[in-house]
Coordinates of C-alpha atoms in Angstrom, one line a residue:
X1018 CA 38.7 154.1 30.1
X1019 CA 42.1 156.4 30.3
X1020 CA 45.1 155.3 29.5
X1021 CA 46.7 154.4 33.6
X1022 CA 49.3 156.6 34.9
X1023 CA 52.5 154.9 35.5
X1024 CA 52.9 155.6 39.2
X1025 CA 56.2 156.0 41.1
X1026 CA 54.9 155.3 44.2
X1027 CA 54.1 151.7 45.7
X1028 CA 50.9 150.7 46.7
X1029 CA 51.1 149.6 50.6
X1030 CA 50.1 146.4 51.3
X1031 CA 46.2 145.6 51.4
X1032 CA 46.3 144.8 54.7
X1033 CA 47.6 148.2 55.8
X1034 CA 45.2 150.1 53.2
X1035 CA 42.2 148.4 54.5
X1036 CA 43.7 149.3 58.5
X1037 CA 44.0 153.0 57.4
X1038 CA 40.5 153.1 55.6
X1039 CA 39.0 151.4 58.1
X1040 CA 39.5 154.0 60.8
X1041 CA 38.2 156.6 58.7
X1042 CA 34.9 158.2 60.2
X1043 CA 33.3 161.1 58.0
X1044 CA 30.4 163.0 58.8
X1045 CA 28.6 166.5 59.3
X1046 CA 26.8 168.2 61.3
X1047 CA 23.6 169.6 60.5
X1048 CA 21.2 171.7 62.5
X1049 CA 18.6 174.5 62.3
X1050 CA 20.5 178.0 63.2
X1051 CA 21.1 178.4 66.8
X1052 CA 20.9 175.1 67.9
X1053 CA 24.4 174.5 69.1
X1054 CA 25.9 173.1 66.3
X1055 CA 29.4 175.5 66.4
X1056 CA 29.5 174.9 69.9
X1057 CA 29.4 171.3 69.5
X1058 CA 31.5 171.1 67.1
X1059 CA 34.2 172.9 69.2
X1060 CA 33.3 170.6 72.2
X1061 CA 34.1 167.7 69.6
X1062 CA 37.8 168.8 68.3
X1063 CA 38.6 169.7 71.9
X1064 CA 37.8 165.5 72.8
X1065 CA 40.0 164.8 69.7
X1066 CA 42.9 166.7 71.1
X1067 CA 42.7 169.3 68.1
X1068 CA 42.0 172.3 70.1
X1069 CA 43.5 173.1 73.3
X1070 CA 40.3 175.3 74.8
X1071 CA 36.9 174.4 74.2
X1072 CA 34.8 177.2 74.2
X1073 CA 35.7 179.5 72.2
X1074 CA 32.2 180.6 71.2
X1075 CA 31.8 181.0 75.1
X1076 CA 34.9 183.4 75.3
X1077 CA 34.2 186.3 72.7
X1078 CA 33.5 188.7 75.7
X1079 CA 37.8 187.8 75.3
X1080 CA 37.9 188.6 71.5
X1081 CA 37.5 184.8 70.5
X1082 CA 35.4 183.1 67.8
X1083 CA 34.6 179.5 67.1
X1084 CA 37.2 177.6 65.3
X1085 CA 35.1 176.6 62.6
X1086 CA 34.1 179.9 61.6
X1087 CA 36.8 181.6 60.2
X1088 CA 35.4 184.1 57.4
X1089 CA 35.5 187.4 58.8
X1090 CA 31.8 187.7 57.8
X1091 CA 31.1 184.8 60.0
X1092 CA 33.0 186.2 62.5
X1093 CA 30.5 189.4 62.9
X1094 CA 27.7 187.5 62.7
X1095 CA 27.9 184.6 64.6
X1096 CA 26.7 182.4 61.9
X1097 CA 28.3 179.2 59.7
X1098 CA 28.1 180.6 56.1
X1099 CA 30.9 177.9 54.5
X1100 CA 31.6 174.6 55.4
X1101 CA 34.8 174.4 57.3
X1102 CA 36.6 171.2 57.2
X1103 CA 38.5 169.6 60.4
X1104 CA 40.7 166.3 60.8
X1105 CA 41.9 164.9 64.6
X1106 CA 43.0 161.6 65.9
X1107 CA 40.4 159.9 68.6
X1108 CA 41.2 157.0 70.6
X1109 CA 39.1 155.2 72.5
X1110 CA 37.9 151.6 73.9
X1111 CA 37.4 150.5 70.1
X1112 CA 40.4 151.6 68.6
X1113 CA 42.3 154.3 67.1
X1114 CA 40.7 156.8 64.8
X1115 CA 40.7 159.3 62.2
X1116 CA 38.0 161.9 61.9
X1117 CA 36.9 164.1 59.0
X1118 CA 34.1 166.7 60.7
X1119 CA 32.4 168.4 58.2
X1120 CA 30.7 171.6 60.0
X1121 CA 28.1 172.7 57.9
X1122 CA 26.4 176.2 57.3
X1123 CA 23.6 176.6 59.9
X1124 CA 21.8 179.4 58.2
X1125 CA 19.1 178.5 55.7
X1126 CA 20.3 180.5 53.0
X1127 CA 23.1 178.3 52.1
X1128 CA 21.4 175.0 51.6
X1129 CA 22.8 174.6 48.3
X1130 CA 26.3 174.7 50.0
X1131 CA 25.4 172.1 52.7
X1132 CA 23.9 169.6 50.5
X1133 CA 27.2 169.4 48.5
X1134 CA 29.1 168.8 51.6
X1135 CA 26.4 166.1 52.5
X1136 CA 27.8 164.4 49.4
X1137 CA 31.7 163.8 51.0
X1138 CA 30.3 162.4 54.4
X1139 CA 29.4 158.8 55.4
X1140 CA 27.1 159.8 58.3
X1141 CA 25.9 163.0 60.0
X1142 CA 25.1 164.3 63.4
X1143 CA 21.5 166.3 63.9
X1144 CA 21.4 168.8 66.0
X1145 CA 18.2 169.3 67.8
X1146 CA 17.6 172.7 70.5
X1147 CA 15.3 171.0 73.2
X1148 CA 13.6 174.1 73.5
X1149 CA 12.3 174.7 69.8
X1150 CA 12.1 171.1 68.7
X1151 CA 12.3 169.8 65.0
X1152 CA 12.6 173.5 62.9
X1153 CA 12.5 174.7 59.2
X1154 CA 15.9 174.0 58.5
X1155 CA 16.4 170.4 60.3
X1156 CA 13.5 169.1 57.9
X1157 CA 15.2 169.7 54.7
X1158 CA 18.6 168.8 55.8
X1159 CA 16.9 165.9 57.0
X1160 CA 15.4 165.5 53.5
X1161 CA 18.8 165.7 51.6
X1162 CA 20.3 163.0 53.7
X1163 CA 17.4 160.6 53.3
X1164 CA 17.7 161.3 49.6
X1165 CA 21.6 159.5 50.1
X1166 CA 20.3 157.0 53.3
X1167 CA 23.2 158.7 55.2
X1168 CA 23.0 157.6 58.6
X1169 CA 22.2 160.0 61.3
X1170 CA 22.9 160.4 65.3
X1171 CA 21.3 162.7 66.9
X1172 CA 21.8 165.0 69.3
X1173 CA 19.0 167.1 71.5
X1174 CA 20.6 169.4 73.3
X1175 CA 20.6 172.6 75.9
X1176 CA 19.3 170.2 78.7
X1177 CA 21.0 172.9 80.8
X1178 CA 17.5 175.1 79.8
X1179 CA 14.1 174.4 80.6
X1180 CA 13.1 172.5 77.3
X1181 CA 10.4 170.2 76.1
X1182 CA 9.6 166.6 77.4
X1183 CA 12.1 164.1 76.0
X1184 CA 9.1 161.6 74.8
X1185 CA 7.6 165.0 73.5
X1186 CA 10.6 165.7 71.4
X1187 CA 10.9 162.1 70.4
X1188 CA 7.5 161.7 69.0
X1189 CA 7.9 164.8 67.1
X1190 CA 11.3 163.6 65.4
X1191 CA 9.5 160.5 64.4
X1192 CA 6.5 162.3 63.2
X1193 CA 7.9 165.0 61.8
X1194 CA 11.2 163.8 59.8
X1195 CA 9.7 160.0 59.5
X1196 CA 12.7 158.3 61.1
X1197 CA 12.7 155.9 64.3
X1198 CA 14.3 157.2 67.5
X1199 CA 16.5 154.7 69.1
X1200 CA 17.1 156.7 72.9
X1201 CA 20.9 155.6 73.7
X1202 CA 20.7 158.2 77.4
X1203 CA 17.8 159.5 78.7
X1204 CA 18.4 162.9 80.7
X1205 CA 17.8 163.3 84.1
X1206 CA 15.5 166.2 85.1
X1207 CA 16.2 169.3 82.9
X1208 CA 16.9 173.3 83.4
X1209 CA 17.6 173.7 87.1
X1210 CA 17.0 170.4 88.0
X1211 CA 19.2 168.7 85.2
X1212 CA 21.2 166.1 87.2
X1213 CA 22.9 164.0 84.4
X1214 CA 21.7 161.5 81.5
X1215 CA 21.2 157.8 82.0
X1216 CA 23.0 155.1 79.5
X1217 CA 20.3 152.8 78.3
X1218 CA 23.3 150.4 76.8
X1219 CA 25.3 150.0 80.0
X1220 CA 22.8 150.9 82.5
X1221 CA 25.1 153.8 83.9
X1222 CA 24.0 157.0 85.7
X1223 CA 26.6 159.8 84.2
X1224 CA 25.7 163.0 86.9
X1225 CA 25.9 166.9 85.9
X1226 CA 27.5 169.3 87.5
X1227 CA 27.6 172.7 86.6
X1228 CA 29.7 174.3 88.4
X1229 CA 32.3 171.2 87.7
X1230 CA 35.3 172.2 84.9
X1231 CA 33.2 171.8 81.2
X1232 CA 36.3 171.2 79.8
X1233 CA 36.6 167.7 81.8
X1234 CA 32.9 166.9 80.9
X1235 CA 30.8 168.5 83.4
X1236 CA 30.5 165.3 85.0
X1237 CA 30.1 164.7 88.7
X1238 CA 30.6 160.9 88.8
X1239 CA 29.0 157.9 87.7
X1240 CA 26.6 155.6 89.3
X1241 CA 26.1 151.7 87.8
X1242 CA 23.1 150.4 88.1
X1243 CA 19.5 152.0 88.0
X1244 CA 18.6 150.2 91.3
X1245 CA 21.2 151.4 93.2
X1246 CA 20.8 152.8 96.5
X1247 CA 23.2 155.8 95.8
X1248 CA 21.1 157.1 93.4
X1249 CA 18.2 157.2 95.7
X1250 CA 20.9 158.8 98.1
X1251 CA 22.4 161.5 95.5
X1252 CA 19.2 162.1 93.2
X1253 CA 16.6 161.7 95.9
X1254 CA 12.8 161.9 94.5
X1255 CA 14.1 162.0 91.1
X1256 CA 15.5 158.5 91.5
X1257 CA 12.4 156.7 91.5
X1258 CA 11.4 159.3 88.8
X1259 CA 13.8 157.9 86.0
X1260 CA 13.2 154.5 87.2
X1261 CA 9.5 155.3 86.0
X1262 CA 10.5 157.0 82.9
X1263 CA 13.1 153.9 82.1
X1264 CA 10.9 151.7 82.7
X1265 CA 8.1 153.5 79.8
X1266 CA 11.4 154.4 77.5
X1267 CA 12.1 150.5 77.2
X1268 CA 8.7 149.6 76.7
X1269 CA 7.5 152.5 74.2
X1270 CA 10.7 153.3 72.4
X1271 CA 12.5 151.6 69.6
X1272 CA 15.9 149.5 70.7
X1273 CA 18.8 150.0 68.5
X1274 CA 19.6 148.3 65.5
X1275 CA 22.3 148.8 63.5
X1276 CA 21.2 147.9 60.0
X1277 CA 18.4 150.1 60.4
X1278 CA 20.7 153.2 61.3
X1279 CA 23.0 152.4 58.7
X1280 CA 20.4 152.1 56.1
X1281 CA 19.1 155.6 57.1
X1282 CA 16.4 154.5 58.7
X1283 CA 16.8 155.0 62.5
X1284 CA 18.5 157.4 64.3
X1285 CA 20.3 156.5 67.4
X1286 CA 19.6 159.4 70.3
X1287 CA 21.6 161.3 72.4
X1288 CA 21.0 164.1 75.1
X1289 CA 23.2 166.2 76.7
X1290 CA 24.3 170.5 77.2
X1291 CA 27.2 170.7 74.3
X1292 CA 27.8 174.4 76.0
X1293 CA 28.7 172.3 79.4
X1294 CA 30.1 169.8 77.6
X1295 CA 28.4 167.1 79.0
X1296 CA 27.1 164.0 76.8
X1297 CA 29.3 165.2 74.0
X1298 CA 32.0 162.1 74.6
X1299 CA 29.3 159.9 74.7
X1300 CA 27.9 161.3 71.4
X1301 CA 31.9 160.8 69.6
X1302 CA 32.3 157.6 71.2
X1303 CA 29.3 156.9 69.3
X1304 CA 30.2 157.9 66.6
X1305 CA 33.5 156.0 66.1
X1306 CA 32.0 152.7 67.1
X1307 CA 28.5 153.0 65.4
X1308 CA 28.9 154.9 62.1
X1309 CA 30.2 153.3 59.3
X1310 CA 33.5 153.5 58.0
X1311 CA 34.3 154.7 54.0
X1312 CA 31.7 154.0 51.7
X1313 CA 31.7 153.3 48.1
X1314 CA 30.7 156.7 45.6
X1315 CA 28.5 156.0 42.4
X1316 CA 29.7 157.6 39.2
X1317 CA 28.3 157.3 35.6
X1318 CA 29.8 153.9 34.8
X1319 CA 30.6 151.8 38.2
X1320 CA 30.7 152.3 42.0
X1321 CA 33.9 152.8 43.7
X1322 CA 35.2 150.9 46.3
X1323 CA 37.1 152.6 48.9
X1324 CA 39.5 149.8 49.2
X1325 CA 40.3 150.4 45.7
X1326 CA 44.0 150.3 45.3
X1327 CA 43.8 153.2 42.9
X1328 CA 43.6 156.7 44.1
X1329 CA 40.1 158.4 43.0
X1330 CA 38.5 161.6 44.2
X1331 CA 36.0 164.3 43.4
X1332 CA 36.1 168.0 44.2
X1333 CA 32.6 168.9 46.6
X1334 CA 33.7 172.5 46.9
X1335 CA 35.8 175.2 46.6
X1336 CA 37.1 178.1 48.4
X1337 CA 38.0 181.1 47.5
X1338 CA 40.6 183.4 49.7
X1339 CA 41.0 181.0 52.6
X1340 CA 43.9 182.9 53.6
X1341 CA 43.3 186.8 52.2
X1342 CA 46.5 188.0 52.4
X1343 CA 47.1 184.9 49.6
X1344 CA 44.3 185.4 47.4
X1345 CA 44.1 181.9 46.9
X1346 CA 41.3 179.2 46.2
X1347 CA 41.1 175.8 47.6
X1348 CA 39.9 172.7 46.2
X1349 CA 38.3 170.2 48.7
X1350 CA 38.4 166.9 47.9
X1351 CA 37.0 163.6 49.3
X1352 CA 39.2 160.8 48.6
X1353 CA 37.1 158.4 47.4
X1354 CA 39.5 155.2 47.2
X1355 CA 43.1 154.2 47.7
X1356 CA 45.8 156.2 49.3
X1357 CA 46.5 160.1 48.2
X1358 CA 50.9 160.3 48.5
X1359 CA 52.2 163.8 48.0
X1360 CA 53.8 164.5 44.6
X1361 CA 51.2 161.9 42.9
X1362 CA 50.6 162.9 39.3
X1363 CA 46.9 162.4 38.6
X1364 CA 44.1 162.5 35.4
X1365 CA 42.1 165.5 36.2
X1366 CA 39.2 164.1 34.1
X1367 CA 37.2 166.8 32.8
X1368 CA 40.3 168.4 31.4
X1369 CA 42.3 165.4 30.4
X1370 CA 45.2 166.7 31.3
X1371 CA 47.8 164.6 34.3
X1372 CA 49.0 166.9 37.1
X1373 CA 51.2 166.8 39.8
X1374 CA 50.0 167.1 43.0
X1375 CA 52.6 168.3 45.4
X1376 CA 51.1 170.6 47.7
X1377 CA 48.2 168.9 48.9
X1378 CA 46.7 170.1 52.6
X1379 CA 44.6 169.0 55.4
X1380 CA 42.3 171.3 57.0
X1381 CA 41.6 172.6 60.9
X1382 CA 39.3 175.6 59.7
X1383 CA 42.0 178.3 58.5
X1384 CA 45.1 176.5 59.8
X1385 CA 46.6 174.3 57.2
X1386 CA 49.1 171.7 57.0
X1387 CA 50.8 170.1 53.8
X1388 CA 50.0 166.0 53.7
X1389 CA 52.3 163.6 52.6
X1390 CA 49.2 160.8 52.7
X1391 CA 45.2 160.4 52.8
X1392 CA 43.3 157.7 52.5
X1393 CA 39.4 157.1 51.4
X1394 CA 37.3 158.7 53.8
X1395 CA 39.8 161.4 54.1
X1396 CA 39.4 165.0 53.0
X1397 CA 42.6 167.1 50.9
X1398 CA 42.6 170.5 49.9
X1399 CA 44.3 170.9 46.1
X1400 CA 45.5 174.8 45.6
X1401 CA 43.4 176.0 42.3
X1402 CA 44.2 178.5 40.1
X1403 CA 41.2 178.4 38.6
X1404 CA 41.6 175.2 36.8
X1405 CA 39.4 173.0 39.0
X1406 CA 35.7 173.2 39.2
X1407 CA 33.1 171.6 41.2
X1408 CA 32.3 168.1 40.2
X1409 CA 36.1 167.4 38.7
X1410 CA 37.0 164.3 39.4
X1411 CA 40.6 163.1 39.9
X1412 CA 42.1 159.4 39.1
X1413 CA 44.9 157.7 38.6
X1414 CA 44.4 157.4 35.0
X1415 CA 40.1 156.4 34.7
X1416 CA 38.0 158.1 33.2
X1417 CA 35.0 158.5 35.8
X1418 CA 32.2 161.4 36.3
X1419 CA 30.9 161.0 40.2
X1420 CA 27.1 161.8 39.8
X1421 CA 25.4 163.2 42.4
X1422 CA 26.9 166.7 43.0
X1423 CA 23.7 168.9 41.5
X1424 CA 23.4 172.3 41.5
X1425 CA 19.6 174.0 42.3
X1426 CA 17.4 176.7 40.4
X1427 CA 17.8 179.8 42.5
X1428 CA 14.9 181.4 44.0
X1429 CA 16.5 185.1 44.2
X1430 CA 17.6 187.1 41.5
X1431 CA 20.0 190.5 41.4
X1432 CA 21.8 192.5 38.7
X1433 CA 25.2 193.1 39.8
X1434 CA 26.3 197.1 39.0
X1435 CA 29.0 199.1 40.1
X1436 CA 30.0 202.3 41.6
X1437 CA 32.9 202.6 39.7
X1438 CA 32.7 201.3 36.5
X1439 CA 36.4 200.9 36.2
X1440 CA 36.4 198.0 38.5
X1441 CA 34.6 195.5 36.0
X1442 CA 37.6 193.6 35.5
X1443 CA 37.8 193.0 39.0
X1444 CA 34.2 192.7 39.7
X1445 CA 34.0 190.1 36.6
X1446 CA 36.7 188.2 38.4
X1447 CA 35.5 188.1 41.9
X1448 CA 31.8 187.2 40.9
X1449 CA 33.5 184.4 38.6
X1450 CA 35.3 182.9 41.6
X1451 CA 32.7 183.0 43.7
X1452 CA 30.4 181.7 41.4
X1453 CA 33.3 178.5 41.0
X1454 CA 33.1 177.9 44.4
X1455 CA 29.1 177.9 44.7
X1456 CA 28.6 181.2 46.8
X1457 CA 26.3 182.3 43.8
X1458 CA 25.1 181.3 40.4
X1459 CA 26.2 184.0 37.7
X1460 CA 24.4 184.2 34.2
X1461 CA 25.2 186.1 31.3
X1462 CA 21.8 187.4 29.3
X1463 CA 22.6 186.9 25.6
X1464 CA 20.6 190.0 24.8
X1465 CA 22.5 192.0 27.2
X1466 CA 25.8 192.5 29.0
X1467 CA 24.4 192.2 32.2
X1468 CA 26.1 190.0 35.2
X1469 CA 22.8 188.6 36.9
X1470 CA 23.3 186.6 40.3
X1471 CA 21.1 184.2 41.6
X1472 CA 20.8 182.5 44.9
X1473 CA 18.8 180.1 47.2
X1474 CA 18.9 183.1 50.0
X1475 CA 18.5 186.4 50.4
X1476 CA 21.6 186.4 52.7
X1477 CA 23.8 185.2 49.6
X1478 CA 24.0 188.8 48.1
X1479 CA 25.1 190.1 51.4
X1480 CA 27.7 187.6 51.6
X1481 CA 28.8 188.3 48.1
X1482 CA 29.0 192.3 48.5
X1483 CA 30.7 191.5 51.9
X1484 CA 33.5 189.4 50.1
X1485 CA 33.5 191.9 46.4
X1486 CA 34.4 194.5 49.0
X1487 CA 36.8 192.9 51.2
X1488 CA 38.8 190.5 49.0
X1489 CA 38.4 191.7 45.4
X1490 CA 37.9 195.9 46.6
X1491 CA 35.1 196.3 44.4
X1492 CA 31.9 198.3 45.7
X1493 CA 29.0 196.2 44.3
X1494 CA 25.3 197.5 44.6
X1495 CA 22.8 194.2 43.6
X1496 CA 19.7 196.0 41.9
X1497 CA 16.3 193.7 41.8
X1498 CA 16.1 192.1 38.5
X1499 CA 12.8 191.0 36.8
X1500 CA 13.6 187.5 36.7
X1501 CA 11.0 185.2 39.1
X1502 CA 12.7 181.6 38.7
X1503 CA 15.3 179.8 36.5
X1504 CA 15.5 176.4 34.6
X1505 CA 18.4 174.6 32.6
X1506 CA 17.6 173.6 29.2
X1507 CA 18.0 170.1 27.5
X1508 CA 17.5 169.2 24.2
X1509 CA 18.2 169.4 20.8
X1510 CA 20.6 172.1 19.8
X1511 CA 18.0 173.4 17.2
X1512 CA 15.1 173.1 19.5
X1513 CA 17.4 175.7 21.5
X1514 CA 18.0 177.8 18.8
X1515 CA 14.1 178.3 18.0
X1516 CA 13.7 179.0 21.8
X1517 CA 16.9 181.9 21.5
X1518 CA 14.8 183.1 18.1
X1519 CA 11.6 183.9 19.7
X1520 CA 12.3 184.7 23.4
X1521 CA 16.3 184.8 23.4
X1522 CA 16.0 187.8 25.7
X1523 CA 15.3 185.3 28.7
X1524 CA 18.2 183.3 27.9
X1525 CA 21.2 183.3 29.8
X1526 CA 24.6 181.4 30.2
X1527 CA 25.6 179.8 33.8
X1528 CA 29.2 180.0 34.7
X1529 CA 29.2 176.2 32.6
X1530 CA 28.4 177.9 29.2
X1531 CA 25.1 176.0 29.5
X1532 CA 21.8 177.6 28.8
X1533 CA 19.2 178.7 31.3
X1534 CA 16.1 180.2 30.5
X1535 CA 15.3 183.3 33.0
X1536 CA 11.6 183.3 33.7
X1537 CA 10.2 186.5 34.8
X1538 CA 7.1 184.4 36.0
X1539 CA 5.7 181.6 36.8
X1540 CA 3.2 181.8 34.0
X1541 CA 5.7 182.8 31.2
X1542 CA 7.7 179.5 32.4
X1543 CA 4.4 177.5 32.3
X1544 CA 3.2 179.3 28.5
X1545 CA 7.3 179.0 27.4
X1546 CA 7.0 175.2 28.2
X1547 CA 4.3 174.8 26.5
X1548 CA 5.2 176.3 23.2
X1549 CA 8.4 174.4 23.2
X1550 CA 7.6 170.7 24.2
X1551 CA 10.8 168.9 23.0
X1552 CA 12.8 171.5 25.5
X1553 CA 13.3 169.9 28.9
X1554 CA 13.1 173.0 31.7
X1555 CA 15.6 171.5 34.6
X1556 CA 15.0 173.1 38.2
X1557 CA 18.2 171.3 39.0
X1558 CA 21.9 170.8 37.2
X1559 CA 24.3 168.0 37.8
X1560 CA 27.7 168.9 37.7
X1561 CA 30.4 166.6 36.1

């Protein structure tokens, strides 16, 4: 335990703490590349009030780009390669809200970077294209949020396209990812004959019409009640049609329960054309009123309670260059407990040292604003100059390490060289930022002086050279490089030492000064742990 910091600021009274924690909602979204996440996540802040046109991912014929993705890389490509952070107010029936979206990267190559954003969220929305189903990259986001029970919603959408059966889609969700589907609508027809989605909860017909203003929904009308005679009179044939299919949906499908979907263990499921932006109001509505509000973090000595009085927080990420023409990194941190004010001095914990925080932001993709106050559930951006590190945890005055932030054995190796070899300084500097903020993992061979990178994705060196060249101006070629896999060490320090004496030239430093053995195969790896049985070879590093 620390030594608490004498705060100057009072603590507000529980009642108003809890109030403000309460209406925290945090979550993700997650989905397999070109699902509709970016677009949904657009259609979402424009429901919030945080964006006056929805649809700028349908606009770039008019030079526009999605909110969320505002790395000039991304820009190009079309793709999420960070995770962007977004905060708006949402009212509805149940109350008034804050929420924290958390848009993930889409692309498979940055995994790494998406599951440590899955550690600062409370729930998560899936994603699901009803054309292609349950894909590659849905099944091990899927994965990482069962390994934390977050709770998931999901969302199957494009219902505007000719897609899949519903049941189809269902069965496969359940088979596939081994989680029960709870149906919440049920679409209407689909493609062409897409008329709308019925709500299983309130037994209302919501109709689609496309050529209605998508801004306002999409939505022709609503109809209550399944058995009544205008929707025989609006949908014709497909009336009795949904009647049928209701009818089998209540019968075969699972009813929701909330425990279940808060333990992880059922997802509640929503249909709908995010491009249209129909069903996506339902979708936040549900999210608000279903998902749960802050939860408690574990560290290495006790869980905390987000209606702690005392501020904590721990730093999931960070970003370099935000802004370019600042040259600045960003620290983003979920506030675990208590209330953030502006000026606080805190205990950065891994460096012991108390700082002031007076310039403090919250996010809405590039644009920033300066906070005066966060509370748990909420997410703060803490200007670094190169002080902070993934993992650091911030108190007022504890000494805590939240677990849970690991960091994985790359898959992909390159040797970093330059075309001009009087750009080292710079190239040492950018590769060590971006290395802080997770792009990539750097290593230093002790038998060389060699910069090796390592990644989780091809597409990592690209982004890397892509950023070297843009926001440090070094040209950087990555050469192949004969390492095949990589594994932290643990042991004795002596046990280390014999390994360095006999096969030192596959030994490396991470950007943590801790050793890594480069394996330039699978069978070297297999022989090397063999030989040295007191060694532990870790595929994955926790960082604290």
């Amino acid at each position: 335990m620390g030594a608490f910091i004498t705060s100057p600021f009072r603590f507000l009274p529980v009642s108003t703490l809890q109030q403000e924690i309460r209406r925290r909602r945090t979550f993700a979204i997650i989905a397999h590349p070109d699902a509709g996440k970016t677009t949904l996540t657009e259609k979402l802040l424009w429901f919030g009030g945080a964006i006056q046109m929805a649809g700028a991912v349908r606009a770039r014929k008019a030079n526009r780009h999605a909110t969320s993705d505002w790395m000039e890389m991304e820009k190009q490509r079309g793709i999420s390669v960070t995770s962007s952070v977004m905060q708006f107010p949402y009212r509805n029936e149940g109350g008034d809200y804050i929420v924290n979206l958390l848009d993930t990267p889409g692309h498979e190559d940055f995994s790494e970077d998406t599951y440590r954003t899955l550690t600062a969220v409370d729930s998560a929305v899936m994603v699901i294209d009803s054309v292609n189903g349950v894909e590659a990259q849905t099944i091990k986001l899927l994965n990482v949020c069962r390994l934390r029970s977050t709770p998931i919603l999901t969302f199957i959408n494009k219902l505007d396209r000719e897609g899949r059966a519903p049941i189809e889609l269902l069965d496969e969700i359940e088979s596939v990812l081994q989680i029960q589907c709870a149906p919440m609508t049920w679409p209407i027809g689909m493609g062409k004959s897409f008329k709308g989605v019925y709500h299983l909860v309130n037994d209302t017909v919501q109709l689609f019409d496309p050529n209605a203003d998508s801004e306002k929904g999409a939505t022709a009308g609503l109809i209550q009640g399944l058995d009544n005679p205008e929707l025989d009179r609006v949908l014709g044939s497909q009336a009795e049609e949904l009647r049928i299919d209701i009818e089998l949906v209540r019968g075969a499908s699972h009813t929701f329960d909330k425990e279940a979907f808060l333990a992880g263990k059922q997802c509640p499921v929503y249909f709908g054309s995010a491009v249209n932006n129909f069903g996506v109001q339902s979708l936040l509505d549900a999210l608000v009123d279903q998902s749960p509000e802050p939860l408690a973090r574990p560290t290495e000595t006790r869980e905390v309670k987000p209606m702690e009085e005392k501020f904590t927080g721990f730093v999931f990420k960070i970003q370099a260059n935000m802004d370019p023409k600042h040259r600045d990194r960003i620290a983003f941190v979920r506030v675990c407990s208590g209330r953030f004010e502006r000026g606080m001095k805190l205990l950065q914990v891994s460096t012991g040292k108390t700082v002031a925080i007076n310039n403090a932001i919250t996010f809405m993709a590039q644009d920033r604003n300066t906070t005066e106050e966060a509370f748990a559930g909420d997410i703060i951006g803490v200007p670094n100059h190169g002080t902070i590190r993934l993992g650091d945890a911030f108190t007022e005055g504890e000494t805590l390490k939240f677990t849970g932030i690991p960091s994985f054995a790359p898959e992909f190796f390159r040797r970093a060289r330059l075309n001009n070899p009087l750009r080292l300084k710079q190239l040492q500097k950018g590769l060590q930022q971006l290395a802080e903020e997770g792009a990539t993992q750097m290593f230093r061979p002790l038998a060389s002086n060699d910069l090796v990178l390592g990644a989780v994705g091809i597409l990592q060196f690209d982004v890397v050279a892509h950023r070297l060249e843009h926001e440090y101006g070094v040209d950087a070629i990555f050469e192949p490089h004969e390492c095949s896999t990589a594994r932290w060490l643990r042991g004795k320090q002596e046990d280390i030492d014999k390994l360095i004496d006999k096969a030192g030239h596959n030994v490396a430093l991470d950007g943590a000064g801790d050793y890594v053995y480069l394996a330039p195969s699978q069978v070297n790896l297999r022989l090397t742990q063999e030989r040295f049985p007191d060694i532990q070879f870790m595929e994955t590093r926790e960082i604290v």
